[in-house]
Coordinates of C-alpha atoms and ligand atoms in Angstrom, one line a residue:
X204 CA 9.4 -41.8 20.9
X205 CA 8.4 -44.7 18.8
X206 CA 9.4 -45.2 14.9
X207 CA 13.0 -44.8 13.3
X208 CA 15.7 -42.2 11.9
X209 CA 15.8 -44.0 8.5
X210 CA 14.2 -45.9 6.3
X211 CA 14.4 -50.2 5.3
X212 CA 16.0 -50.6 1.7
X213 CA 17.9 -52.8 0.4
X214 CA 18.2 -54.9 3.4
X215 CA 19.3 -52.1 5.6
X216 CA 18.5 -49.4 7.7
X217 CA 19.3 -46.2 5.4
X218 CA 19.2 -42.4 5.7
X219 CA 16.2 -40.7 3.4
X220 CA 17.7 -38.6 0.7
X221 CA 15.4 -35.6 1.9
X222 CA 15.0 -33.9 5.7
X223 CA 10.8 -33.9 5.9
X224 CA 9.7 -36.1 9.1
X225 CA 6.2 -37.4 9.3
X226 CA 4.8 -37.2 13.2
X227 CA 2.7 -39.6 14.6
X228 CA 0.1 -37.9 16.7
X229 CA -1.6 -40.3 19.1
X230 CA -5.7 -39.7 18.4
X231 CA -6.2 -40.4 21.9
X232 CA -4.2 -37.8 23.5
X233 CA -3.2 -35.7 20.4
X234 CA 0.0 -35.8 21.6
X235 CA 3.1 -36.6 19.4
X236 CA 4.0 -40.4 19.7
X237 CA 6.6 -41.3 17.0
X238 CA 8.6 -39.9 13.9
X239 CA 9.5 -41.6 11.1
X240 CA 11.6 -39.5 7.9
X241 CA 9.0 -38.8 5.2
X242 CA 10.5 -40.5 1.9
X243 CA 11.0 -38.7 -1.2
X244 CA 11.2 -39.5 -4.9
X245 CA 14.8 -40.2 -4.5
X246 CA 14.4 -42.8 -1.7
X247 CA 11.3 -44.0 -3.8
X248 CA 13.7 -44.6 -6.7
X249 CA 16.3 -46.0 -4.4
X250 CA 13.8 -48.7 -3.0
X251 CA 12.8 -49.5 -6.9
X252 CA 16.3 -50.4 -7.9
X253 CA 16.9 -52.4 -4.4
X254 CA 14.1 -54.3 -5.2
X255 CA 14.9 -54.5 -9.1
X256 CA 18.1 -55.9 -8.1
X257 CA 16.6 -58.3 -6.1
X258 CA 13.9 -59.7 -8.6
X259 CA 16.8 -59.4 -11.7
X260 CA 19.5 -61.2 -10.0
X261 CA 18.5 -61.9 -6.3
X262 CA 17.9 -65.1 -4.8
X263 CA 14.4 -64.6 -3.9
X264 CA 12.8 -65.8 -7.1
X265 CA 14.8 -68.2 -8.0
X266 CA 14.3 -70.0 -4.6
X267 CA 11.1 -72.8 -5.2
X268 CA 8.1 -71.9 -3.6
X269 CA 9.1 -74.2 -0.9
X270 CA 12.6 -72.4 0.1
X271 CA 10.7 -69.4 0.1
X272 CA 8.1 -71.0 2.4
X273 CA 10.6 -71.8 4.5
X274 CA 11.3 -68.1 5.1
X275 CA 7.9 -67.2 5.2
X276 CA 7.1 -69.7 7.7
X277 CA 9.7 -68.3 10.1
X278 CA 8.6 -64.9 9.5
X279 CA 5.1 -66.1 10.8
X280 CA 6.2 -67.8 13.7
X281 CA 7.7 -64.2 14.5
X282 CA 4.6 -62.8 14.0
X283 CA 2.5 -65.2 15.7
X284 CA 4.9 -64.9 19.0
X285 CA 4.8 -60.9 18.8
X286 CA 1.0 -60.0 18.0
X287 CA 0.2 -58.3 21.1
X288 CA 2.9 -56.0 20.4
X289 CA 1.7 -55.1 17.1
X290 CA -1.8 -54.5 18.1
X291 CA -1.1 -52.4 20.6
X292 CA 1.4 -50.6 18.1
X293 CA -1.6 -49.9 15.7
X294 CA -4.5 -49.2 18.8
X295 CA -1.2 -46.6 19.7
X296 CA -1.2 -45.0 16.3
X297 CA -4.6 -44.7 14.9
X298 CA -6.9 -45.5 17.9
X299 CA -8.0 -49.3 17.0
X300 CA -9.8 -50.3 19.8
X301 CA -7.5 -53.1 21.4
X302 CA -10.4 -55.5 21.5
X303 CA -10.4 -55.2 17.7
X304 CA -6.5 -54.8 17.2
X305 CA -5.6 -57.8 18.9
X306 CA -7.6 -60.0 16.1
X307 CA -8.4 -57.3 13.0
X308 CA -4.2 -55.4 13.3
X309 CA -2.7 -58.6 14.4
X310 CA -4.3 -61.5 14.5
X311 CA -5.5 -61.7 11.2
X312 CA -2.4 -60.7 9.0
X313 CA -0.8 -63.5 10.7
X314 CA -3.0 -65.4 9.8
X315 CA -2.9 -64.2 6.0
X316 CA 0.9 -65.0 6.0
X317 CA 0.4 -68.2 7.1
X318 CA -2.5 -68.9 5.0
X319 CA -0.2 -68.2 1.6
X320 CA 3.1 -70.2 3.1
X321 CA 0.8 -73.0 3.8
X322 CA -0.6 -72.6 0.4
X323 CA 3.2 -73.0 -1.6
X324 CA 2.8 -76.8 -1.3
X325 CA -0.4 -77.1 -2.8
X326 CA -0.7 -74.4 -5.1
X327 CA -0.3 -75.7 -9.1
X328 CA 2.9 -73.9 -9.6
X329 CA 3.6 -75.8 -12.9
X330 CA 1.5 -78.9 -14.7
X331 CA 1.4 -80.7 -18.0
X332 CA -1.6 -80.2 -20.5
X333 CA -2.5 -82.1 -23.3
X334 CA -3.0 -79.1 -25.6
X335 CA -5.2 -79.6 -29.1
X336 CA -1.6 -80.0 -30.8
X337 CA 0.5 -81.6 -28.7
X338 CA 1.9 -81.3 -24.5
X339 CA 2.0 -78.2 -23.2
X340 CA 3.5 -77.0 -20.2
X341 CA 2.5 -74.2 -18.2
X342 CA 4.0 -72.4 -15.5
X343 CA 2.7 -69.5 -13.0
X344 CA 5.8 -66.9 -12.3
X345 CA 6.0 -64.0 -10.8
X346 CA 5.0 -60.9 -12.3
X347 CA 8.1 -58.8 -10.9
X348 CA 8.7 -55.8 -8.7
X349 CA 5.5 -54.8 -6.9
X350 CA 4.4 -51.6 -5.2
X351 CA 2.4 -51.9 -2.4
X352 CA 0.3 -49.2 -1.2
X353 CA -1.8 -49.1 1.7
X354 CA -4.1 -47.3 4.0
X355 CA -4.1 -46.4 7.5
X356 CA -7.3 -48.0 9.0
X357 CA -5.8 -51.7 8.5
X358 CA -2.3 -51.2 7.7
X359 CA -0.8 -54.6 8.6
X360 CA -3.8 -56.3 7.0
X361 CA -4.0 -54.4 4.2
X362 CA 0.1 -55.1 4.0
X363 CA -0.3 -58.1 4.5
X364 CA -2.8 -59.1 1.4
X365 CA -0.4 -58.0 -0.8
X366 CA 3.2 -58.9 0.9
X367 CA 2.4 -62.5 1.5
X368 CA 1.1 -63.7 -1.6
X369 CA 3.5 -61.7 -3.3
X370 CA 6.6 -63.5 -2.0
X371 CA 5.6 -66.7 -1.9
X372 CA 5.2 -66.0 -5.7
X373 CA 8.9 -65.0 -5.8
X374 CA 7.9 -61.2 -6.0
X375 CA 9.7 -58.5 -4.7
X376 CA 8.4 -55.3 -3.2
X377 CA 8.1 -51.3 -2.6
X378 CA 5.7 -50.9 0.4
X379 CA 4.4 -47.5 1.0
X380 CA 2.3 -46.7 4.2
X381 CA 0.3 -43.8 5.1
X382 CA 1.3 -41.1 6.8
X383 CA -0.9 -41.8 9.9
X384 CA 0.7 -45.2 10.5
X385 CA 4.2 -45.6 9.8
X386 CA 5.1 -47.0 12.6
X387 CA 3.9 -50.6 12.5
X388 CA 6.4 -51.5 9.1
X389 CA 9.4 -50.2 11.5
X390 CA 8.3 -53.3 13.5
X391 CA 7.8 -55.2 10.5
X392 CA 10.9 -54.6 9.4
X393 CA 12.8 -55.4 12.1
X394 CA 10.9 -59.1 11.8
X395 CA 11.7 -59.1 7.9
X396 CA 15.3 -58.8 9.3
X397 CA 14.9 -61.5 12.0
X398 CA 13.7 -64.0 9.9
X399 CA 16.5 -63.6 7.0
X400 CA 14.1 -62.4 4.0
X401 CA 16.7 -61.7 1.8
X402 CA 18.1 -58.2 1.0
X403 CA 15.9 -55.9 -1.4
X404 CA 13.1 -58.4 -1.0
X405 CA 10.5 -56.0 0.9
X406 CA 11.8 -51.9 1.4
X407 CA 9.4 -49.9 2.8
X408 CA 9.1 -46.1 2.5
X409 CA 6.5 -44.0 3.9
X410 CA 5.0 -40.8 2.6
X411 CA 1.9 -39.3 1.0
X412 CA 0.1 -39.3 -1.9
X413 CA 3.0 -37.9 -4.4
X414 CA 5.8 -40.0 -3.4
X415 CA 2.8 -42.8 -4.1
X416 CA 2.4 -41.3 -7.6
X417 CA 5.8 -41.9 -8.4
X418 CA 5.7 -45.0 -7.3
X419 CA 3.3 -46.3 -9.2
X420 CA 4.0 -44.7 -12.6
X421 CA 7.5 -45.4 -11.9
X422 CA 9.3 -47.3 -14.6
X423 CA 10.8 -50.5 -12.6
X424 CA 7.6 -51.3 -11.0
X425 CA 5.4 -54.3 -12.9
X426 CA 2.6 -54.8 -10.3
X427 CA 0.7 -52.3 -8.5
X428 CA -1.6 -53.1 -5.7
X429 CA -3.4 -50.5 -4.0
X430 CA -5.9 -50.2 -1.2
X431 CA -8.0 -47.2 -0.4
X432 CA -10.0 -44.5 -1.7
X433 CA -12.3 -44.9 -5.1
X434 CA -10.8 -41.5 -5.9
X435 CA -7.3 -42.7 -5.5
X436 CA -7.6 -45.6 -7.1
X437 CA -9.1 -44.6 -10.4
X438 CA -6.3 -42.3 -10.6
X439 CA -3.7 -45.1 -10.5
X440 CA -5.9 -47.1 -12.6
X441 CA -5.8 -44.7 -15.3
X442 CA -2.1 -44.5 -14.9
X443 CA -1.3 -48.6 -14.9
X444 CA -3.5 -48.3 -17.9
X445 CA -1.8 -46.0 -20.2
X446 CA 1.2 -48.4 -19.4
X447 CA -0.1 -51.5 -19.5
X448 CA 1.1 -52.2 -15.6
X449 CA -0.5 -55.2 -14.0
X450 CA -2.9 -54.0 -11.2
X451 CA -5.1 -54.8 -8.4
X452 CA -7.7 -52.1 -6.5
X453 CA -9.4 -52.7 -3.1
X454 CA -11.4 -49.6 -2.8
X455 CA -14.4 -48.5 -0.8
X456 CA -17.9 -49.4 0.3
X457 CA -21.4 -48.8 1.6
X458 CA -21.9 -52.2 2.2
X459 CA -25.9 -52.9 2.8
X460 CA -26.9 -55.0 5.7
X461 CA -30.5 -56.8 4.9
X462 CA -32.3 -57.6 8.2
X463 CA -35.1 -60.1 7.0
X464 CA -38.7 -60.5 8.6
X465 CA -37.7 -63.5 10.6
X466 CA -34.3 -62.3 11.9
X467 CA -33.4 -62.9 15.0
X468 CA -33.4 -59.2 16.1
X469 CA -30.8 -59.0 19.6
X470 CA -28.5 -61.4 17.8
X471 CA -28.7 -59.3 14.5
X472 CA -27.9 -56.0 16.7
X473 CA -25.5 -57.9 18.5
X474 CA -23.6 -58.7 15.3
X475 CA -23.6 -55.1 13.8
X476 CA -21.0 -54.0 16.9
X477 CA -18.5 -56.4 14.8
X478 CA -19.7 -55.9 10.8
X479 CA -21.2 -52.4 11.4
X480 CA -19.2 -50.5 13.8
X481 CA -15.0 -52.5 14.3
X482 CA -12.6 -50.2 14.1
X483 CA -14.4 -47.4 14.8
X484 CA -16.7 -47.6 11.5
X485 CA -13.5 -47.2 9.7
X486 CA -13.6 -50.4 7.9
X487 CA -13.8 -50.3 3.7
X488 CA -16.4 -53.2 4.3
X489 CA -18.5 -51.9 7.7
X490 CA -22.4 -52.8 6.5
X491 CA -23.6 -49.4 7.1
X492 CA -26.9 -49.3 5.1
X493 CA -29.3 -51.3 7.8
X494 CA -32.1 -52.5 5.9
X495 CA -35.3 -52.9 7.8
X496 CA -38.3 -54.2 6.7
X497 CA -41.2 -51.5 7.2
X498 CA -43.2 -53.9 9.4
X499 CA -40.5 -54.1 12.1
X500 CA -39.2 -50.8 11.3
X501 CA -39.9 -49.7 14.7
X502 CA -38.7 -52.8 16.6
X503 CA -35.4 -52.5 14.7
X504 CA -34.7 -48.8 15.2
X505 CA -35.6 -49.0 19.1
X506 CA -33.1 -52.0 19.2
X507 CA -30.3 -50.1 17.1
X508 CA -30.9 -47.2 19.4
X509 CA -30.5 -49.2 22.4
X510 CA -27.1 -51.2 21.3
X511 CA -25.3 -48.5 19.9
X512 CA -26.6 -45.8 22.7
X513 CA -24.4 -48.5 25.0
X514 CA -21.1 -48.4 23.4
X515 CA -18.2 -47.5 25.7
X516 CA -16.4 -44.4 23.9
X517 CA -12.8 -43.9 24.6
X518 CA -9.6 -44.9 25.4
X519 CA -8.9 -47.2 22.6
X520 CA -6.0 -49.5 24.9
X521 CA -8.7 -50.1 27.4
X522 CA -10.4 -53.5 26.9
X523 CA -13.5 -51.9 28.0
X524 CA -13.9 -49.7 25.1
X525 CA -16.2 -50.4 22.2
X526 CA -15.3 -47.1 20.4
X527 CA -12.0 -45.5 20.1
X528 CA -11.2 -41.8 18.5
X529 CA -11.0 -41.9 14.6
X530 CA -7.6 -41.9 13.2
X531 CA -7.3 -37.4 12.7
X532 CA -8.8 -34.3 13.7
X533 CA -9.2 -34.3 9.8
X534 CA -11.3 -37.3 9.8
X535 CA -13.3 -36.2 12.8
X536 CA -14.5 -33.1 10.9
X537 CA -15.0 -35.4 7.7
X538 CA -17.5 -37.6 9.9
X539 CA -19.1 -34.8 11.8
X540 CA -19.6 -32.8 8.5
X541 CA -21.6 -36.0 7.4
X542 CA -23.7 -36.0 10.3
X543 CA -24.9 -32.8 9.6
X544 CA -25.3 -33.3 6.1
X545 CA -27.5 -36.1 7.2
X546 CA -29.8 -33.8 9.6
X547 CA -29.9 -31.2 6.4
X548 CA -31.0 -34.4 4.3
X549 CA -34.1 -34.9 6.6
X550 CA -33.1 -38.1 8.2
X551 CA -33.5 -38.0 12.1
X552 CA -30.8 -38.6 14.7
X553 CA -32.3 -41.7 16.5
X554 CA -28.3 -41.8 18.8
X555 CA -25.6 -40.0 18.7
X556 CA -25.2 -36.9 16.6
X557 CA -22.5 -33.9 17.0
X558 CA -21.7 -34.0 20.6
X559 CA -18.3 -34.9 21.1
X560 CA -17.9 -37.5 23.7
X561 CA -14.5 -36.0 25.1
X562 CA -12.9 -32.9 24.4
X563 CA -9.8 -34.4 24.2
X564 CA -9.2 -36.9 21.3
X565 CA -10.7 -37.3 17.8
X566 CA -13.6 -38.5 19.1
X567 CA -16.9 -38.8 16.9
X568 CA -20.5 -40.3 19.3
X569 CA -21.3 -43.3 17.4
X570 CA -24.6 -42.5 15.6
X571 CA -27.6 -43.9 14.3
X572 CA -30.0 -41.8 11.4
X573 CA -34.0 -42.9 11.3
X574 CA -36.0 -41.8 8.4
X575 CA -32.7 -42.3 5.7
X576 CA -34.0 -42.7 2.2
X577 CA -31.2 -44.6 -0.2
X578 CA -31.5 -41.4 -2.7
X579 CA -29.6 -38.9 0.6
X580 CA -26.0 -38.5 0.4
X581 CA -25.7 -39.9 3.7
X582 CA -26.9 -43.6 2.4
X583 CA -25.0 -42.9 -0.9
X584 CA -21.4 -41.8 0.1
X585 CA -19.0 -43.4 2.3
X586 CA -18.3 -41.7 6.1
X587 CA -15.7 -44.1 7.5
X588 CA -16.7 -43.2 10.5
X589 CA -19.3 -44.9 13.2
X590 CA -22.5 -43.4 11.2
X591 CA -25.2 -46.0 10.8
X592 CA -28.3 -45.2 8.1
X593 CA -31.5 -47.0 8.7
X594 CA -33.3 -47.6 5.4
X595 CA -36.6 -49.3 5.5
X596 CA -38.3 -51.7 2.7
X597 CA -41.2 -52.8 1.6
X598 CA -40.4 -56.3 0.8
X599 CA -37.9 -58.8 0.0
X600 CA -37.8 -57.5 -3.8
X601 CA -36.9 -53.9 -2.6
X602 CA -34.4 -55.1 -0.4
X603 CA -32.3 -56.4 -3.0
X604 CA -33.2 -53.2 -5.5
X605 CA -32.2 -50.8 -2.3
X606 CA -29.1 -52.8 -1.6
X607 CA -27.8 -53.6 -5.6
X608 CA -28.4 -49.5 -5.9
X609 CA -25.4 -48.0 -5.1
X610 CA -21.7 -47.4 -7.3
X611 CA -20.4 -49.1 -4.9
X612 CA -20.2 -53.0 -4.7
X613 CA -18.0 -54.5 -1.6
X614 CA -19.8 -55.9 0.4
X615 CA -23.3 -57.0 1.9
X616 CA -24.8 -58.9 4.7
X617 CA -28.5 -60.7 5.1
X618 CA -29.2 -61.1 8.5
X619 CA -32.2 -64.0 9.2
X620 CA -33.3 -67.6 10.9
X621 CA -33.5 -69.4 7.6
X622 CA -29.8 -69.9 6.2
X623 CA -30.7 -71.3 3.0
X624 CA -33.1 -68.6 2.5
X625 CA -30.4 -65.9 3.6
X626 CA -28.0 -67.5 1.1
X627 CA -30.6 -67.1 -2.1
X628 CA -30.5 -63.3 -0.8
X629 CA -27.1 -63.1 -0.6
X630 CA -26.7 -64.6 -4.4
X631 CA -28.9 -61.5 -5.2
X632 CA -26.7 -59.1 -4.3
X633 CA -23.8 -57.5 -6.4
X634 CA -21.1 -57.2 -4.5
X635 CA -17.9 -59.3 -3.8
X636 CA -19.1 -61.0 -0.2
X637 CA -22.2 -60.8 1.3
X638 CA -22.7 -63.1 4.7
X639 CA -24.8 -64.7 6.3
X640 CA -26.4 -63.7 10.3
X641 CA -22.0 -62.3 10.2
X642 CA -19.8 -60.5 8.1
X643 CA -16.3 -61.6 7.8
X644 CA -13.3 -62.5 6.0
X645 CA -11.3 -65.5 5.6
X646 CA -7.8 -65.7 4.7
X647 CA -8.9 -68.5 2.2
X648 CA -11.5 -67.1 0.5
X649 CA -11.5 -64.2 -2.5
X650 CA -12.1 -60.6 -1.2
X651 CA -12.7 -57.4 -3.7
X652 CA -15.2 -55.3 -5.4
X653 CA -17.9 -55.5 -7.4
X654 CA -18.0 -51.9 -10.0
X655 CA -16.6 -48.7 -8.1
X656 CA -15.6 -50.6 -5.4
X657 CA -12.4 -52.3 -7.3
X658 CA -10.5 -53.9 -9.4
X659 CA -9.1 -57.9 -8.8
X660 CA -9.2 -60.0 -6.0
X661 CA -7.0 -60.3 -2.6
X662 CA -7.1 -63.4 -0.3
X663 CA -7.5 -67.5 -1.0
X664 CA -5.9 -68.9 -4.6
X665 CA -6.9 -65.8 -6.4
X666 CA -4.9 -63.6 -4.4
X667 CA -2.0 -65.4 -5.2
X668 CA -2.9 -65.3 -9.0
X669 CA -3.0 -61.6 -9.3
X670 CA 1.0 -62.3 -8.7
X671 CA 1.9 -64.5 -11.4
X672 CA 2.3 -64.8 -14.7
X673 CA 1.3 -67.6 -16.5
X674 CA 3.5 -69.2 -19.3
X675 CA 2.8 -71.6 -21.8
X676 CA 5.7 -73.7 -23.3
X677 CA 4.6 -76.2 -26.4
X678 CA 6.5 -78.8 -27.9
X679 CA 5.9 -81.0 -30.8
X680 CA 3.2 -84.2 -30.4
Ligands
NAD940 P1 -6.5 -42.8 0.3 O1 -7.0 -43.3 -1.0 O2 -6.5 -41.4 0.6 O3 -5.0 -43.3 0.6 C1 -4.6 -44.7 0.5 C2 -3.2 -44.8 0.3 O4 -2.9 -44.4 -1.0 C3 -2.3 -43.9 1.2 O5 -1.1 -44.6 1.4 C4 -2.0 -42.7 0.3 O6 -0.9 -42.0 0.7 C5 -1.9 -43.3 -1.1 N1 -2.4 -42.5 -2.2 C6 -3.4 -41.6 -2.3 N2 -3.5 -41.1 -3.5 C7 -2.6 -41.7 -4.3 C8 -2.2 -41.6 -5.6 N3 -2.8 -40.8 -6.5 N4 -1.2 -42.4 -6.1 C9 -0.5 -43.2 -5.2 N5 -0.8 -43.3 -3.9 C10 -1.8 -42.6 -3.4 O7 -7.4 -43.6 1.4 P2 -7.3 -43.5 3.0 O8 -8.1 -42.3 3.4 O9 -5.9 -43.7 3.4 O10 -8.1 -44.9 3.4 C11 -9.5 -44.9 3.4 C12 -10.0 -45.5 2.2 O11 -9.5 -46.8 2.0 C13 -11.5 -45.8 2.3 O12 -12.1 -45.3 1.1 C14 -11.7 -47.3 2.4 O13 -12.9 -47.8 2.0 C15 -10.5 -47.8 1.6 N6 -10.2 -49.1 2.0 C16 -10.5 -50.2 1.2 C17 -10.2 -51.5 1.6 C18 -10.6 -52.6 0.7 O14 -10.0 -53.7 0.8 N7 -11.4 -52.4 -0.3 C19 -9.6 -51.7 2.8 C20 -9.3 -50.7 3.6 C21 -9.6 -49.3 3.2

């Protein structure tokens, strides 16, 4: 049985003040993998003072950014030596295909901790301005205690946007997980541990949505930074707001991908298994609105057909597998529910549709809609699952008017053979990133929403901002 009997505060491995257990169903065999104890107010409150203490009169960020490098940079070379373990951890507990884990559960957060410990020696910590009356200097520090809370679909990535700019800024921080996937901060912790992070620097208590509440309305918290639902998130945006908390939001998407006229059609397909369908469709930024153009309308739903008709459904630790089960029988009906909603809409099942591929598993048939208009519910709301809408246009105009209409605002893709071209597209569009011929994202560059889909940027120099305070100190000419 993976997981643990208590919970990482303070530095230590601690018994929960309550009884509850959360189980950790595999979605592949729906059979019980790990237990972890569900956290309560109490340890929530706990964890808060651990990491108050840590912030008020802890080392941590009084350390300079390079001591706390230092730290970080052993806490990476952990990481880096022990990915495989963590993929398979996460492919374990919500059905990541292990193609995907290795580089999207692993891979990358590593990389994102390196990134910011790379980043202490360069970053402006401190400098001297000549102000309008006389020097000035100005100093970034960090904003305090930070709660940290996360989804299940990328739980170390989604961590890991948060924890490691965070420390390097000299934050401390409440983590709290989802339910579905506990188990890969028990690992994390352990490497917190290993590499010495100092006592009440990181806690981590998982639980569900009202231990989060408390968490972030909770008195000793300055920062909150949550990933997840729209929902959620205006819900503990309305709360930082009422008292003034500092706050970041990564929310969700239905993120449009443009295929231009003179797109390369079989390596535009190809790229949708990565930006359209990793993970299992369960990616906040999956470009699930495929724009055709009416002219090759035909061409491009016969291609789409074809790729995603192809896709190897099941076991997710199998290397062969495109498509794993989604992450809970309550997510499987959530996707399914949409796929009828999408036959009731008019829109025409071109792959896929309610047939479950096995009958064991939380397994969805990746599937494809012809005929999708971007006024259905379908093109509108967000499935998280491997549902692809097919939207034609007219032209280039309507592609961007399609694309830009929607509350949404995450991402985007254009997908053609003239770069430059696909770049003036992408400027067009209003949403946080939009690639070119790929979707991705790089440790060094922003990442956020546009309107409903959030608040803030993670990732690259601005990700490190959202943890820091800046402070001016003038002196006389
Ligand atoms: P969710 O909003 O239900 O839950 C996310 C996390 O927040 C969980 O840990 C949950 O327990 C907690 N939570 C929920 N309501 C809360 C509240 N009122 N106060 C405090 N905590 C609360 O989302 P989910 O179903 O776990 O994840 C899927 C969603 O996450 C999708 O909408 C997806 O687009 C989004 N997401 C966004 C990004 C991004 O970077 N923009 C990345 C990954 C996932």
């Amino acid at each position: 049985m993976l997981g643990r009997d208590r919970l990482f505060i303070g530095g230590a491995w601690v018994d929960s003040a309550g009884t509850g257990t959360i189980d950790v169903v595999s979605p592949h065999t729906e059979e019980l993998i790990g237990r972890v104890p569900e956290g309560t107010e109490a340890d929530i409150d706990r964890a808060v003072a651990a990491a108050r203490e840590a912030f008020d009169h802890g080392p941590w960020p009084r350390m300079g950014p390079a001591e706390r490098a230092e730290v970080l940079g052993r806490l990476s070379a952990i990481y880096a030596e022990r990915q495989q373990a963590m993929a398979d951890l996460v492919t374990a507990e919500m059905g990541s295909p292990a193609l995907f884990s290795i580089f999207g559960q692993a891979a990358i957060p590593q990389m994102v901790l390196q990134y910011y410990t790379d980043l202490a020696a360069s970053y402006p910590w401190e400098e001297e301005r000549q102000g309008m009356q006389g020097p000035v200097t100005v100093v970034r520090e960090p904003v305090g205690v930070v709660a940290a809370i996360v989804p299940w679909n990328v739980p170390q990535f989604a961590l890991m946007l948060k924890l490691a700019p965070a420390l390097i800024a000299g934050c401390t921080i409440v983590a709290k997980p989802s339910p579905e996937t506990p188990l890969d901060t028990v690992l994390f912790a352990d490497w917190l541990a290993e590499a010495d992070v100092p006592a009440g620097v990181v806690n981590i208590v998982p639980g569900g949505r009202e231990v989060g509440a408390h968490l972030v309305a909770h008195p000793g918290v300055d920062k909150v930074s949550f990933t997840g639902s729209t929902a959620a998130g205006r819900q503990i945006g309305e709360v930082c707001g009422r008292q003034l908390k500092r706050v970041t939001l990564e929310l969700g998407g239905k993120s449009a991908a443009i295929i231009l006229e003179d797109a390369d059609l079989a390596a535009t397909v190809e790229g949708f298994k990565m930006a359209s369908l990793s993970n299992n469709g369960q990616v906040c930024a999956a470009q699930t609105r495929i724009l055709a153009p009416r002219s090759r309308y035909d061409e491009v739903a016969d291609a789409l057909t074809a790729m995603v008709g192809s896709l190897t459904v099941g076991d997710p630790s199998s290397f062969d597998t495109h498509i794993g089960p989604l992450v809970s029988r309550r997510q499987q009906e959530r996707v399914e529910g949409y796929i009828r909603l999408g036959q009731e809409e008019g829109a025409k099942v071109l792959v896929g549709g309610l047939n479950r591929p096995h009958d064991r598993g939380w397994y969805v048939a990746p599937t494809v809609f012809g005929d999708v208009t971007n006024d259905m519910r379908i093109a509108r709301e967000e499935i998280f699952g491997p549902v692809l809408a097919l939207i034609p246009y007219e032209d280039e105009e309507d592609a961007v008017l399609i694309a830009n209409d929607s509350e949404y605002g995450l991402a985007g893709s254009v997908w053609t053979s003239d770069v430059d071209h696909g770049i003036e597209v992408a400027r067009r569009i209003r949403t946080g990133s939009c690639g070119v011929n790929l979707y991705g994202v790089d440790p060094g560059t922003p990442f956020g929403g546009y309107k409903n889909s959030g608040l803030g940027r993670e990732l690259g120099p601005e990700g490190l901002e959202a943890y820091l305070e800046h402070k001016s100190i003038p002196r006389p000419a």
